[in-house]
C-alpha cells in the first residue's frame, strides 16, 4: 500500500505548509515580523528488487532502483531579510535599519525582536507592546525618569534634556538564520551569544514592516491547496484500487 501512504503523507505535509503560510498572512501587519519558510523533502526510499535470472537455482534478486514512500516537511526556517520602514511619528516607535535586534526581558528569559513598538510603563520602565522590559547594553531594564519621551540617536543612545540616560541593548548575529529560533510574541531565542560586529542604525519614529509579500502568500496558498486536493484524489484512487483487488481475490 505504498501509494496510499505516499499520498496521505503529501496531504499531511501540505496541511502543515498551509498552517505556516496562514501564520505569515495573519502577521502581515505586525511590525518586525519575519516570515516562516517551509519546504518538503522525501520521507523514505524503499529498494526495488527483481528476481535474478537464475533465481530458481539461487533464489537471489537484483537491485534495480528505489521507490519513494512519500514526503515530509523540512524543519522550518526564518527569512530574516529586512522589511520596509514605515514612518509613524511616535517618539517611542523605533526601527533598526540594518543588522541587529532589540534585547528584551520576557518570562522565558532574554529574547530578541525587531518589533520596536515601545511604551512607558507606570514605573517609567520602557516596555514592548506585549509588556516585556526593554534592556540596555548591560542587560538591565531601561527606566526613564519623569515619564517624558527620550530622544534616540542612531547609535541607540537615549537622551533626556540632552543627557544620556541609557543605551539600547542591540544584539547582532552574524548568521541569524542559524542562531535564532522563533519564541513567544514575535521574539526570537538565541542558540548562543551574539557574534556579529556591524550594528544597524536606530531610527526614531519609524517601524519596520513585516517582510511578507501578500501576493506571494496568496499564490503559495493556492498552490498548496491544489497539491492537497491532488493528494486527496490519489488517496481515493488508491482506496478504490485496493477495494477492487480485494474483491477479485475474494472471488477466486
CSV table of C-alpha atoms in Angstrom, one decimal:
chain,number,residue,atom,x,y,z
A,1,UNK,CA,0.0,0.0,0.0
A,2,UNK,CA,2.9,2.3,-0.7
A,3,UNK,CA,0.9,4.5,-3.0
A,4,UNK,CA,-1.8,5.1,-0.4
A,5,UNK,CA,0.7,6.1,2.3
A,6,UNK,CA,2.7,8.3,0.0
A,7,UNK,CA,-0.4,10.2,-1.0
A,8,UNK,CA,-1.5,10.5,2.6
A,9,UNK,CA,1.9,11.9,3.6
A,10,UNK,CA,1.5,14.6,1.0
A,11,UNK,CA,-1.8,15.6,2.5
A,12,UNK,CA,-0.3,15.9,6.0
A,13,UNK,CA,2.8,17.8,4.7
A,14,UNK,CA,0.7,20.3,2.8
A,15,UNK,CA,-1.6,20.8,5.7
A,16,UNK,CA,1.4,21.8,7.8
A,17,UNK,CA,2.6,24.1,5.0
A,18,UNK,CA,-0.8,25.8,4.8
A,19,UNK,CA,-0.7,26.5,8.5
A,20,UNK,CA,2.7,28.1,8.2
A,21,UNK,CA,1.5,30.3,5.3
A,22,UNK,CA,-1.6,31.3,7.2
A,23,UNK,CA,0.6,32.3,10.1
A,24,UNK,CA,2.6,34.6,7.8
A,25,UNK,CA,-0.6,36.1,6.3
A,26,UNK,CA,-2.0,36.7,9.8
A,27,UNK,CA,1.1,38.7,10.7
A,28,UNK,CA,1.5,40.8,7.6
A,29,UNK,CA,0.7,44.0,9.7
A,30,UNK,CA,2.9,43.0,12.6
A,31,UNK,CA,5.9,45.3,12.8
A,32,UNK,CA,9.2,43.5,12.7
A,33,UNK,CA,7.7,40.1,11.8
A,34,UNK,CA,9.9,37.7,9.9
A,35,UNK,CA,8.1,35.2,7.7
A,36,UNK,CA,8.4,31.5,8.2
A,37,UNK,CA,9.7,29.5,5.2
A,38,UNK,CA,8.6,25.9,4.6
A,39,UNK,CA,9.6,23.2,2.1
A,40,UNK,CA,9.2,19.5,1.5
A,41,UNK,CA,11.7,16.6,1.2
A,42,UNK,CA,11.5,12.9,0.6
A,43,UNK,CA,10.4,10.8,3.5
A,44,UNK,CA,12.0,7.4,2.8
A,45,UNK,CA,13.1,5.3,-0.2
A,46,UNK,CA,12.5,1.6,-0.4
A,47,UNK,CA,14.7,-0.6,-2.5
A,48,UNK,CA,13.2,-2.3,-5.5
A,49,UNK,CA,14.5,-5.8,-6.4
A,50,UNK,CA,13.8,-8.1,-9.3
A,51,UNK,CA,14.4,-11.9,-9.4
A,52,UNK,CA,17.8,-12.9,-10.6
A,53,UNK,CA,17.8,-14.6,-14.0
A,54,UNK,CA,18.8,-17.8,-12.2
A,55,UNK,CA,16.5,-17.3,-9.2
A,56,UNK,CA,15.1,-20.8,-9.5
A,57,UNK,CA,18.6,-22.1,-8.6
A,58,UNK,CA,20.0,-19.4,-6.3
A,59,UNK,CA,16.9,-17.6,-5.1
A,60,UNK,CA,18.8,-14.3,-5.5
A,61,UNK,CA,17.5,-10.9,-6.6
A,62,UNK,CA,19.0,-7.8,-8.3
A,63,UNK,CA,18.6,-4.3,-7.0
A,64,UNK,CA,17.1,-2.2,-9.9
A,65,UNK,CA,16.4,1.1,-8.1
A,66,UNK,CA,14.2,2.5,-5.3
A,67,UNK,CA,10.7,3.9,-4.9
A,68,UNK,CA,9.7,6.9,-2.8
A,69,UNK,CA,7.5,6.4,0.2
A,70,UNK,CA,6.1,9.9,0.4
A,71,UNK,CA,7.2,13.4,1.6
A,72,UNK,CA,7.7,15.2,4.8
A,73,UNK,CA,8.2,18.8,5.9
A,74,UNK,CA,11.7,20.1,6.3
A,75,UNK,CA,12.5,21.9,9.6
A,76,UNK,CA,11.1,25.4,9.3
A,77,UNK,CA,13.4,28.3,8.7
A,78,UNK,CA,13.0,32.1,9.1
A,79,UNK,CA,13.6,34.7,6.5
A,80,UNK,CA,15.5,37.4,8.3
A,81,UNK,CA,15.6,39.9,5.4
A,82,UNK,CA,14.7,43.4,6.4
A,83,UNK,CA,11.2,44.8,5.9
A,84,UNK,CA,10.4,48.3,4.6
A,85,UNK,CA,10.4,51.2,7.1
A,86,UNK,CA,7.2,53.0,7.8
A,87,UNK,CA,7.1,56.4,9.4
A,88,UNK,CA,4.8,56.6,12.4
A,89,UNK,CA,5.9,59.8,14.1
A,90,UNK,CA,5.6,58.3,17.5
A,91,UNK,CA,8.7,59.1,19.7
A,92,UNK,CA,8.8,55.6,21.2
A,93,UNK,CA,8.5,53.8,17.9
A,94,UNK,CA,12.0,52.6,16.9
A,95,UNK,CA,13.3,50.6,14.0
A,96,UNK,CA,16.7,49.2,13.2
A,97,UNK,CA,18.0,49.8,9.7
A,98,UNK,CA,20.5,47.1,9.1
A,99,UNK,CA,21.7,44.2,11.3
A,100,UNK,CA,20.6,43.9,14.9
A,101,UNK,CA,17.8,43.0,17.3
A,102,UNK,CA,16.4,44.8,20.4
A,103,UNK,CA,17.1,42.9,23.6
A,104,UNK,CA,14.0,42.3,25.8
A,105,UNK,CA,13.3,40.5,29.0
A,106,UNK,CA,10.4,38.0,28.9
A,107,UNK,CA,9.1,35.4,31.3
A,108,UNK,CA,11.0,32.9,29.2
A,109,UNK,CA,14.3,34.8,29.6
A,110,UNK,CA,16.1,37.2,27.3
A,111,UNK,CA,14.8,37.3,23.8
A,112,UNK,CA,15.4,39.3,20.7
A,113,UNK,CA,13.0,41.2,18.5
A,114,UNK,CA,12.7,43.7,15.6
A,115,UNK,CA,9.4,44.9,16.8
A,116,UNK,CA,10.1,48.5,18.1
A,117,UNK,CA,6.6,49.4,19.3
A,118,UNK,CA,7.7,50.6,22.8
A,119,UNK,CA,5.8,52.3,25.6
A,120,UNK,CA,6.4,53.7,29.1
A,121,UNK,CA,5.0,51.6,32.0
A,122,UNK,CA,3.7,53.3,35.1
A,123,UNK,CA,7.1,52.9,36.9
A,124,UNK,CA,8.9,54.6,34.0
A,125,UNK,CA,10.2,51.3,32.5
A,126,UNK,CA,10.5,51.1,28.8
A,127,UNK,CA,8.4,48.1,27.6
A,128,UNK,CA,7.4,46.4,24.4
A,129,UNK,CA,3.8,46.3,23.1
A,130,UNK,CA,3.5,42.9,24.9
A,131,UNK,CA,4.8,44.3,28.2
A,132,UNK,CA,8.3,42.9,28.0
A,133,UNK,CA,11.1,45.0,29.5
A,134,UNK,CA,13.5,46.6,27.0
A,135,UNK,CA,17.1,46.1,28.1
A,136,UNK,CA,20.1,48.3,27.8
A,137,UNK,CA,23.6,47.3,26.6
A,138,UNK,CA,24.4,45.9,30.0
A,139,UNK,CA,21.3,43.7,30.1
A,140,UNK,CA,19.4,45.9,32.6
A,141,UNK,CA,15.9,47.3,32.4
A,142,UNK,CA,15.7,50.8,30.9
A,143,UNK,CA,13.9,53.2,33.2
A,144,UNK,CA,13.2,56.8,32.2
A,145,UNK,CA,12.8,59.5,34.8
A,146,UNK,CA,10.0,62.0,34.7
A,147,UNK,CA,8.0,59.9,32.2
A,148,UNK,CA,9.0,62.1,29.3
A,149,UNK,CA,9.8,60.6,25.9
A,150,UNK,CA,13.5,60.5,25.1
A,151,UNK,CA,15.4,61.4,22.0
A,152,UNK,CA,17.1,58.4,20.5
A,153,UNK,CA,20.3,58.7,18.4
A,154,UNK,CA,21.3,56.5,15.5
A,155,UNK,CA,23.6,54.5,17.9
A,156,UNK,CA,20.7,53.7,20.2
A,157,UNK,CA,21.6,56.3,22.9
A,158,UNK,CA,18.5,57.6,24.8
A,159,UNK,CA,18.8,61.3,25.8
A,160,UNK,CA,16.6,63.3,28.2
A,161,UNK,CA,17.2,67.0,28.4
A,162,UNK,CA,20.4,66.4,26.4
A,163,UNK,CA,21.8,63.9,29.0
A,164,UNK,CA,22.4,60.3,28.2
A,165,UNK,CA,20.2,58.1,30.4
A,166,UNK,CA,20.6,54.7,28.7
A,167,UNK,CA,21.8,52.9,25.6
A,168,UNK,CA,19.6,50.4,23.9
A,169,UNK,CA,20.8,46.8,24.1
A,170,UNK,CA,21.1,45.7,20.5
A,171,UNK,CA,22.3,42.2,19.7
A,172,UNK,CA,23.9,41.5,16.3
A,173,UNK,CA,24.2,37.9,15.0
A,174,UNK,CA,26.5,37.0,12.1
A,175,UNK,CA,24.0,34.4,10.9
A,176,UNK,CA,20.6,35.0,12.4
A,177,UNK,CA,19.0,32.1,10.5
A,178,UNK,CA,21.4,29.6,12.2
A,179,UNK,CA,21.5,31.3,15.6
A,180,UNK,CA,17.8,32.2,16.2
A,181,UNK,CA,14.6,30.3,16.6
A,182,UNK,CA,11.0,31.5,17.0
A,183,UNK,CA,9.9,32.2,20.5
A,184,UNK,CA,6.9,33.9,22.2
A,185,UNK,CA,5.2,37.1,20.9
A,186,UNK,CA,7.2,38.0,17.8
A,187,UNK,CA,10.6,37.4,19.6
A,188,UNK,CA,13.5,35.0,18.9
A,189,UNK,CA,15.6,32.8,21.2
A,190,UNK,CA,19.3,32.5,20.6
A,191,UNK,CA,21.3,29.3,20.5
A,192,UNK,CA,24.4,31.1,21.5
A,193,UNK,CA,25.8,34.6,22.2
A,194,UNK,CA,25.6,37.5,19.7
A,195,UNK,CA,28.6,37.2,17.5
A,196,UNK,CA,28.0,40.0,14.9
A,197,UNK,CA,30.0,43.2,14.7
A,198,UNK,CA,28.3,45.7,12.4
A,199,UNK,CA,25.2,47.2,14.1
A,200,UNK,CA,22.5,48.9,12.1
A,201,UNK,CA,21.2,52.4,12.6
A,202,UNK,CA,18.3,53.1,15.0
A,203,UNK,CA,15.6,55.3,13.6
A,204,UNK,CA,13.2,57.1,15.9
A,205,UNK,CA,9.6,57.5,14.8
A,206,UNK,CA,9.8,54.5,12.4
A,207,UNK,CA,8.6,50.9,12.5
A,208,UNK,CA,9.9,48.0,10.4
A,209,UNK,CA,7.1,46.4,8.4
A,210,UNK,CA,6.8,42.6,8.2
A,211,UNK,CA,8.8,41.1,5.3
A,212,UNK,CA,5.7,39.2,4.0
A,213,UNK,CA,4.7,39.7,0.4
A,214,UNK,CA,0.9,39.4,0.2
A,215,UNK,CA,0.7,38.4,-3.5
A,216,UNK,CA,3.3,35.7,-2.9
A,217,UNK,CA,1.5,34.3,0.1
A,218,UNK,CA,-1.8,34.1,-1.8
A,219,UNK,CA,-0.1,32.3,-4.7
A,220,UNK,CA,1.5,29.8,-2.3
A,221,UNK,CA,-1.8,29.2,-0.6
A,222,UNK,CA,-3.4,28.3,-4.0
A,223,UNK,CA,-0.5,26.0,-4.9
A,224,UNK,CA,-0.6,24.2,-1.6
A,225,UNK,CA,-4.4,23.8,-1.8
A,226,UNK,CA,-4.2,22.3,-5.2
A,227,UNK,CA,-1.4,19.9,-4.1
A,228,UNK,CA,-3.5,18.8,-1.2
A,229,UNK,CA,-6.5,18.2,-3.4
A,230,UNK,CA,-4.4,16.2,-5.8
A,231,UNK,CA,-3.0,14.0,-3.0
A,232,UNK,CA,-6.5,13.6,-1.6
A,233,UNK,CA,-7.7,12.4,-5.0
A,234,UNK,CA,-4.8,9.9,-5.1
A,235,UNK,CA,-5.8,8.5,-1.8
A,236,UNK,CA,-9.3,7.9,-3.0
A,237,UNK,CA,-7.9,6.3,-6.2
A,238,UNK,CA,-5.6,4.0,-4.2
A,239,UNK,CA,-8.5,3.1,-2.0
A,240,UNK,CA,-10.7,2.1,-5.0
A,241,UNK,CA,-7.9,0.0,-6.5
A,242,UNK,CA,-7.4,-1.8,-3.2
A,243,UNK,CA,-11.2,-2.5,-3.0
A,244,UNK,CA,-11.1,-4.0,-6.5
A,245,UNK,CA,-8.1,-6.1,-5.7
A,246,UNK,CA,-9.7,-7.5,-2.6
A,247,UNK,CA,-13.0,-8.2,-4.4
A,248,UNK,CA,-11.2,-10.1,-7.2
A,249,UNK,CA,-9.1,-12.1,-4.8
A,250,UNK,CA,-12.1,-13.0,-2.8
A,251,UNK,CA,-13.9,-14.3,-5.9
A,252,UNK,CA,-11.1,-16.8,-6.8
